[in-house]
PDB file of C-alpha atoms in Angstrom:
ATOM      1  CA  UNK A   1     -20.920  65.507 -24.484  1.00 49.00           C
ATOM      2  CA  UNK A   2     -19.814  67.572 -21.446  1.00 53.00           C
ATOM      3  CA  UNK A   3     -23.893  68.291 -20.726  1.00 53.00           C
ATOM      4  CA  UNK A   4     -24.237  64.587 -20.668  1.00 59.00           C
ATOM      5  CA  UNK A   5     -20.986  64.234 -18.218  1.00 61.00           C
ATOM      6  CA  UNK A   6     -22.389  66.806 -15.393  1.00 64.00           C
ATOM      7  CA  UNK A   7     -25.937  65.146 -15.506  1.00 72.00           C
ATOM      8  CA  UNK A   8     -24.860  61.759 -14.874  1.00 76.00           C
ATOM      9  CA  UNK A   9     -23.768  62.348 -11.081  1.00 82.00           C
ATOM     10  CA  UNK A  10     -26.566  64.885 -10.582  1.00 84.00           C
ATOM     11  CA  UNK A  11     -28.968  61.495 -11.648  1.00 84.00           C
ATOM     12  CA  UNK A  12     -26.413  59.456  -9.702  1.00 86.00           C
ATOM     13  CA  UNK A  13     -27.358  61.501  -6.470  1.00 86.00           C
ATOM     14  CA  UNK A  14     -30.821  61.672  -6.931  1.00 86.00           C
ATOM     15  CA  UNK A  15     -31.770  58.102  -7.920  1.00 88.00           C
ATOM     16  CA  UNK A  16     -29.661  57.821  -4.366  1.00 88.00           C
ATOM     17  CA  UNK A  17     -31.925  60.289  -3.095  1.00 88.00           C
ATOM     18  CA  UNK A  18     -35.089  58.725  -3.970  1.00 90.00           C
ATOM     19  CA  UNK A  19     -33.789  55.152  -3.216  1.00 86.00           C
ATOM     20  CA  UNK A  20     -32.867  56.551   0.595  1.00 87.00           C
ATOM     21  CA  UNK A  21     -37.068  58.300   0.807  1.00 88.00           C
ATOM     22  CA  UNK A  22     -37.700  54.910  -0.364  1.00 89.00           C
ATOM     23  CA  UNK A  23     -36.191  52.717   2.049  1.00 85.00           C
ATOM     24  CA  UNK A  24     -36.856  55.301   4.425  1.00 83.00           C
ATOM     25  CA  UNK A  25     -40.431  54.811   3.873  1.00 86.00           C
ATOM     26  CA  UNK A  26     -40.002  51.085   3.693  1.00 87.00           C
ATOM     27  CA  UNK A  27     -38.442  51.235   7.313  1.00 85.00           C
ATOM     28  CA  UNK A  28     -41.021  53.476   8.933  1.00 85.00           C
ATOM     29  CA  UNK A  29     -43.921  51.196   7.075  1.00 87.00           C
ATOM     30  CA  UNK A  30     -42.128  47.940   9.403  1.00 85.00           C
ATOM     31  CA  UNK A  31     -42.022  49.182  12.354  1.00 86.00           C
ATOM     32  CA  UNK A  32     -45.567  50.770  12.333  1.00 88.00           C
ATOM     33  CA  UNK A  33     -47.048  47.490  14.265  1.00 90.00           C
ATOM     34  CA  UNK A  34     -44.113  47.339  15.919  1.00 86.00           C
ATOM     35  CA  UNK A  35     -44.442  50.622  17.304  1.00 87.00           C
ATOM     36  CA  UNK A  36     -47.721  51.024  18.075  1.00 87.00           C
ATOM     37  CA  UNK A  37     -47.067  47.495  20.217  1.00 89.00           C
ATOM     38  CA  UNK A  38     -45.067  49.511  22.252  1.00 88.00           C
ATOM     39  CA  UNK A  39     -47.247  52.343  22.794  1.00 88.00           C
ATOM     40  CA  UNK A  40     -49.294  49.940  24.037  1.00 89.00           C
ATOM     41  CA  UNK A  41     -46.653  48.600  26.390  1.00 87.00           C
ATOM     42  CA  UNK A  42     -45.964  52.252  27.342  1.00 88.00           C
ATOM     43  CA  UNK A  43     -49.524  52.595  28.539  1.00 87.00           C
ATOM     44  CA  UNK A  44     -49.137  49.959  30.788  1.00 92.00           C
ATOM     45  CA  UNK A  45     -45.592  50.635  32.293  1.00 91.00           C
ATOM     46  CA  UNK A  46     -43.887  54.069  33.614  1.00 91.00           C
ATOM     47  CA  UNK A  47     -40.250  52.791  33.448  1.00 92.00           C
ATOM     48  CA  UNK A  48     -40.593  52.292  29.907  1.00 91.00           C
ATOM     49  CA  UNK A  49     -43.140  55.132  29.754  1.00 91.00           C
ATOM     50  CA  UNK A  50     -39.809  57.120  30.598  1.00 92.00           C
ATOM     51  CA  UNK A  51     -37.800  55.310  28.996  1.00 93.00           C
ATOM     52  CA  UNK A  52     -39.383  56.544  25.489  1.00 92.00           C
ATOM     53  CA  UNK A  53     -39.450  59.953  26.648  1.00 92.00           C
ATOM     54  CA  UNK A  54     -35.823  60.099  27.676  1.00 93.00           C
ATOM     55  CA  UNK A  55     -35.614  58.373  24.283  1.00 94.00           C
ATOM     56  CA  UNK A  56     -38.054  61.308  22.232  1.00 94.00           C
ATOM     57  CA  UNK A  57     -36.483  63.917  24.502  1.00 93.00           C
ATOM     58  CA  UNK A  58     -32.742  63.366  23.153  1.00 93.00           C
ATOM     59  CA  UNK A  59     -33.978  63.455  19.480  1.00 94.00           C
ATOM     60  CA  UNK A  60     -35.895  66.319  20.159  1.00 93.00           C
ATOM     61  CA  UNK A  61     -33.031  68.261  21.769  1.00 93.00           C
ATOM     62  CA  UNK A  62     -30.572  66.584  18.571  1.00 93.00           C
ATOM     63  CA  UNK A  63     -33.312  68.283  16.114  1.00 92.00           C
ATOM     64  CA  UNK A  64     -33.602  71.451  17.644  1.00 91.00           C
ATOM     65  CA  UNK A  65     -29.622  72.047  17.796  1.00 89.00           C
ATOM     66  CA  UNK A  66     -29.108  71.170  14.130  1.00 91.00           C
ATOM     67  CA  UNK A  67     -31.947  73.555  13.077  1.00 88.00           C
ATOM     68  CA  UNK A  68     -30.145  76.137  15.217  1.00 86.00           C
ATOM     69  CA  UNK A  69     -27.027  75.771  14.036  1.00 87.00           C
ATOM     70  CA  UNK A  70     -28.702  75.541  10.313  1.00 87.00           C
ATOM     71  CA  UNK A  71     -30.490  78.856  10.951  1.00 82.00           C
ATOM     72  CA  UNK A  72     -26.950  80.447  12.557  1.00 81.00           C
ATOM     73  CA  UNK A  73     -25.024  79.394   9.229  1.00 83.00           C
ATOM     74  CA  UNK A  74     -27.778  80.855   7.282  1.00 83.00           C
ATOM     75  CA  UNK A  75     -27.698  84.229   9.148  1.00 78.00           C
ATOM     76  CA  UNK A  76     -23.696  84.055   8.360  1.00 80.00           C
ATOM     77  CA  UNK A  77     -24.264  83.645   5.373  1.00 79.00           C
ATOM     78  CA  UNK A  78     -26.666  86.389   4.758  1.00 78.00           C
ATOM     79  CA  UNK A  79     -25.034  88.778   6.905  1.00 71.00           C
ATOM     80  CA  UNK A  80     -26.840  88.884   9.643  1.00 62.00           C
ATOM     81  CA  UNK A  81     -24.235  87.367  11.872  1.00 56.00           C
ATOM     82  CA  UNK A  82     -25.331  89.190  15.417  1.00 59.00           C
ATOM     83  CA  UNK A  83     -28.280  87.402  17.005  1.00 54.00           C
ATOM     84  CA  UNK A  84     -30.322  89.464  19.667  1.00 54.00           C
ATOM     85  CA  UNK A  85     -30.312  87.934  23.060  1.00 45.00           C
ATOM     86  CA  UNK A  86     -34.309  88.268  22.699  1.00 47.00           C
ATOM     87  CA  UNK A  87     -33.865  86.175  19.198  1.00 60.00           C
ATOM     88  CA  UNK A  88     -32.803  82.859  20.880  1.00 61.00           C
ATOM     89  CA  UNK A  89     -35.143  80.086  20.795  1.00 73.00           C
ATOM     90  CA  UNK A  90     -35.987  78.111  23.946  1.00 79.00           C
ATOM     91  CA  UNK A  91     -35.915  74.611  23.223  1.00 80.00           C
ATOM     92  CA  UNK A  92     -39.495  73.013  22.906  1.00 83.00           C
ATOM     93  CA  UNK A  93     -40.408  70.882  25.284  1.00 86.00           C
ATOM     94  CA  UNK A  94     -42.624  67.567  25.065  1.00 89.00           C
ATOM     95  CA  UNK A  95     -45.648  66.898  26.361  1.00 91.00           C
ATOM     96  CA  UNK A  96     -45.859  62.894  27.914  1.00 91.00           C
ATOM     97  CA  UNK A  97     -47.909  61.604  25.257  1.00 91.00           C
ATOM     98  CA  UNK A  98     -45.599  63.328  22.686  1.00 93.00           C
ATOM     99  CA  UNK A  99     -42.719  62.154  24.088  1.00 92.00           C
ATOM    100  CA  UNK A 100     -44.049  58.522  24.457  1.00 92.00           C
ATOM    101  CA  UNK A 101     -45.591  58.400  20.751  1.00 92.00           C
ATOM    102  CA  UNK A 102     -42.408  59.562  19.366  1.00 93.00           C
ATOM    103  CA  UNK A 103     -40.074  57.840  21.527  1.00 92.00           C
ATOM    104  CA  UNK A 104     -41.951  54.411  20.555  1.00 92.00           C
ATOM    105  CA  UNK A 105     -41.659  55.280  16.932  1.00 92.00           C
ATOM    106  CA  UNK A 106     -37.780  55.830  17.037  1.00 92.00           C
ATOM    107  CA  UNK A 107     -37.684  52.589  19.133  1.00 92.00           C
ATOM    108  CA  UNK A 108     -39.807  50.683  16.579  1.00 91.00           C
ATOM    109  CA  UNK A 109     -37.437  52.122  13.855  1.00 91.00           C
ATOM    110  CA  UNK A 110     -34.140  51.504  16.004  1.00 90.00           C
ATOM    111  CA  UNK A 111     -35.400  47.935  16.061  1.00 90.00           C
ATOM    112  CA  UNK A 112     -36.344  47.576  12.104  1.00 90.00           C
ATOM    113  CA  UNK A 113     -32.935  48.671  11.407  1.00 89.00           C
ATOM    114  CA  UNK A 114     -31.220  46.730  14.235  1.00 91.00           C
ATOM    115  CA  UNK A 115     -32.727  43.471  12.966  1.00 90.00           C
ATOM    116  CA  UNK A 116     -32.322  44.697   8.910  1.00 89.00           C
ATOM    117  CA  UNK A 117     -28.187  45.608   9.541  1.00 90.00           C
ATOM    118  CA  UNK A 118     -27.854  41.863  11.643  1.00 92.00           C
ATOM    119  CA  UNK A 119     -29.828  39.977   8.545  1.00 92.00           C
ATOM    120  CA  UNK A 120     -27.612  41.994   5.930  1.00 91.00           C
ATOM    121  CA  UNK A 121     -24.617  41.499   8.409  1.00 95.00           C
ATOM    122  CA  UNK A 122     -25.301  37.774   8.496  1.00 95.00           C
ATOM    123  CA  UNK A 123     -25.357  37.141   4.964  1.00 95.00           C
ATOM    124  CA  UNK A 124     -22.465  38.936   3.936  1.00 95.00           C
ATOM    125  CA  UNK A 125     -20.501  36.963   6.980  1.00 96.00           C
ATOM    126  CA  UNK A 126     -22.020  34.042   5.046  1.00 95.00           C
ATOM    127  CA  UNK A 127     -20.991  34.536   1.606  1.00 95.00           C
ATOM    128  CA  UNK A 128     -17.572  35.281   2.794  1.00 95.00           C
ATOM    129  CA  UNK A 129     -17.526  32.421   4.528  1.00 96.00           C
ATOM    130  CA  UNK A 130     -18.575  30.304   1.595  1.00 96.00           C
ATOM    131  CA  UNK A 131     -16.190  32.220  -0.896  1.00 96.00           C
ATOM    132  CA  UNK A 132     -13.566  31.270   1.605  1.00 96.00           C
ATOM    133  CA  UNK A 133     -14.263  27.828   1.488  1.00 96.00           C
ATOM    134  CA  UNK A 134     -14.828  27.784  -2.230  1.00 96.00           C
ATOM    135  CA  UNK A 135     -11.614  29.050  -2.462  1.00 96.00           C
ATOM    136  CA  UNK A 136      -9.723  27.018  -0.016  1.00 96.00           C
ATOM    137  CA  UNK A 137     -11.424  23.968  -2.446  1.00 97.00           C
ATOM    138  CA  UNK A 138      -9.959  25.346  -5.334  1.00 96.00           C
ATOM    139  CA  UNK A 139      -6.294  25.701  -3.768  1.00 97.00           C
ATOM    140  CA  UNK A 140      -6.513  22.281  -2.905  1.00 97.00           C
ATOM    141  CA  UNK A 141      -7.398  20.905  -6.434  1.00 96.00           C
ATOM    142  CA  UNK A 142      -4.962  23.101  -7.520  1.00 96.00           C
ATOM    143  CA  UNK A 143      -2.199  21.717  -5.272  1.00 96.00           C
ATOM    144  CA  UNK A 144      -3.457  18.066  -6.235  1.00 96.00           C
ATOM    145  CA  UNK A 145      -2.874  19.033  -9.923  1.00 96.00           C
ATOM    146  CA  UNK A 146       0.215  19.741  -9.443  1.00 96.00           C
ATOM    147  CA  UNK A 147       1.097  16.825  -7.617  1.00 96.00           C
ATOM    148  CA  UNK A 148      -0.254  14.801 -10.757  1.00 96.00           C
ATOM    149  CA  UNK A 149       1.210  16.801 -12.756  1.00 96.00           C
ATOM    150  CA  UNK A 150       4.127  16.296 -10.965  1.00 95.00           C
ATOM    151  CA  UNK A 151       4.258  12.361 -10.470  1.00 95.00           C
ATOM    152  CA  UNK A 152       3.118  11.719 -14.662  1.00 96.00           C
ATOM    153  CA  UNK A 153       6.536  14.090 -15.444  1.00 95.00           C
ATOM    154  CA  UNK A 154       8.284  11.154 -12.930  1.00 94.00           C
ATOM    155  CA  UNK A 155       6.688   8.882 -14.691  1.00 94.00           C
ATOM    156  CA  UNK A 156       8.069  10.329 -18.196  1.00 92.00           C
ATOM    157  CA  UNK A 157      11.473  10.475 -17.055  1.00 94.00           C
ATOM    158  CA  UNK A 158      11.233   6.938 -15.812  1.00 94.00           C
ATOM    159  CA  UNK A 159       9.843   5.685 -19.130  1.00 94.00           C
ATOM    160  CA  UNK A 160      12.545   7.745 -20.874  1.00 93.00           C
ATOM    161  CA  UNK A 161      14.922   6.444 -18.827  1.00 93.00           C
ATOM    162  CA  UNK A 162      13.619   2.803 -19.496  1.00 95.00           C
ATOM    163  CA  UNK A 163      14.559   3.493 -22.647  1.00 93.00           C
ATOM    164  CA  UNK A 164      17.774   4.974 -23.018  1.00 93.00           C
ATOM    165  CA  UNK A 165      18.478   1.258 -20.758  1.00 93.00           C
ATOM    166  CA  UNK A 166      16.866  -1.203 -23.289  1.00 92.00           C
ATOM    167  CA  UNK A 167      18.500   0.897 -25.908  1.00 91.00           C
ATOM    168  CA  UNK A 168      22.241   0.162 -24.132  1.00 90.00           C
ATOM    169  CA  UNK A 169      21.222  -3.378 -23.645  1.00 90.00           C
ATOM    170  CA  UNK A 170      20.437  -3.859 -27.269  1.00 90.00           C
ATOM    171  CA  UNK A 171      23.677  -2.702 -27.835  1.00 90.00           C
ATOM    172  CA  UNK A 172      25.475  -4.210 -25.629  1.00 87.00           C
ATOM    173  CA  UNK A 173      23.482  -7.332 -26.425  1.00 72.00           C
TER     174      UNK A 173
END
C-alpha cells in the first residue's frame, strides 16, 4: 500500500507531463501556417523584418541566461564553484534569417495561444454568466414559493378562523 501511495503523484506528474508535450505539440502544429504566413510577410517588410528579430533576439538572450545560470547551479553543486574568466560564454548571436524564422515562429505561437486563452476565457465568462442567471432563476422561484407558501398558511388561518366563528354562531344560535 505505501508503493502504491508514492506512485500515484509520480503518474500524476507525468500524465501532466505528457499532456503539456502534447498540447505543446498541438500549439506549435497551429501556428505552423500561421507562421510561415508571416515569414512571408517578413520577406516583404523590414519593420516587421525587425520586429521578429527584436522578437527572436529577446528569447535567445532569455535561453542563453537560464542555461547559464543552469550550468552555474550545476558547477555549485558539483564543486566547482570558481568559473575562469576564459570559461564565460559569449552570448550567440543570430544571423537575420535566424532571427526572422524564429521570431515568426514565437509570433505564430504567441498568437495560437493568444486566441486559445480568449476562446477558453470566453467560455468560462459564459458559463458563469449562465450559472449566475440559473441561479438568480432559482432564488426567484424560491422566493415565489415562499410567498405561496406563505399566502395558503393565510388562507388556513382564515378558514380556521371561519370556523371557530360558525362554531360561536351555532352556539349562540
Amino acid at each position: 500500500a505505501r508503493a502504491s501511495r508514492c506512485e500515484r503523484p509520480r503518474a500524476a506528474l507525468l500524465a501532466a507531463m505528457i499532456f503539456a508535450k502534447v498540447l505543446y505539440f498541438v500549439v506549435e502544429r497551429a501556428a505552423e501556417p500561421l507562421s510561415n504566413r508571416l515569414e512571408g510577410y517578413a520577406a516583404r517588410s523590414a519593420s516587421f523584418r525587425q520586429l521578429c528579430g527584436y522578437v527572436a533576439n529577446n528569447f535567445n538572450r532569455i535561453e542563453f541566461n537560464k542555461q547559464q545560470r543552469r550550468q552555474s547551479r550545476m558547477a555549485m553543486l558539483s564543486g566547482d564553484a570558481w568559473v575562469e574568466a576564459d570559461e564565460l560564454i559569449e552570448e550567440p548571436s543570430l544571423s537575420e534569417a535566424e532571427a526572422t524564422k524564429i521570431g515568426c515562429e514565437l509570433l505564430g505561437e504567441g498568437t495560437v495561444l493568444l486566441l486559445a486563452g480568449g476562446v477558453l476565457l470566453h467560455q468560462t465568462l459564459a458559463e458563469n454568466a449562465q450559472e449566475a442567471e440559473q441561479d438568480a432563476r432559482t432564488r426567484r422561484n424560491e422566493d415565489r414559493l415562499d410567498e405561496l407558501e406563505a399566502r395558503w398558511r393565510s388562507v388556513d388561518e382564515l378558514a380556521a378562523r371561519i370556523g371557530e366563528l360558525e362554531a360561536e354562531a351555532a352556539a349562540a344560535g
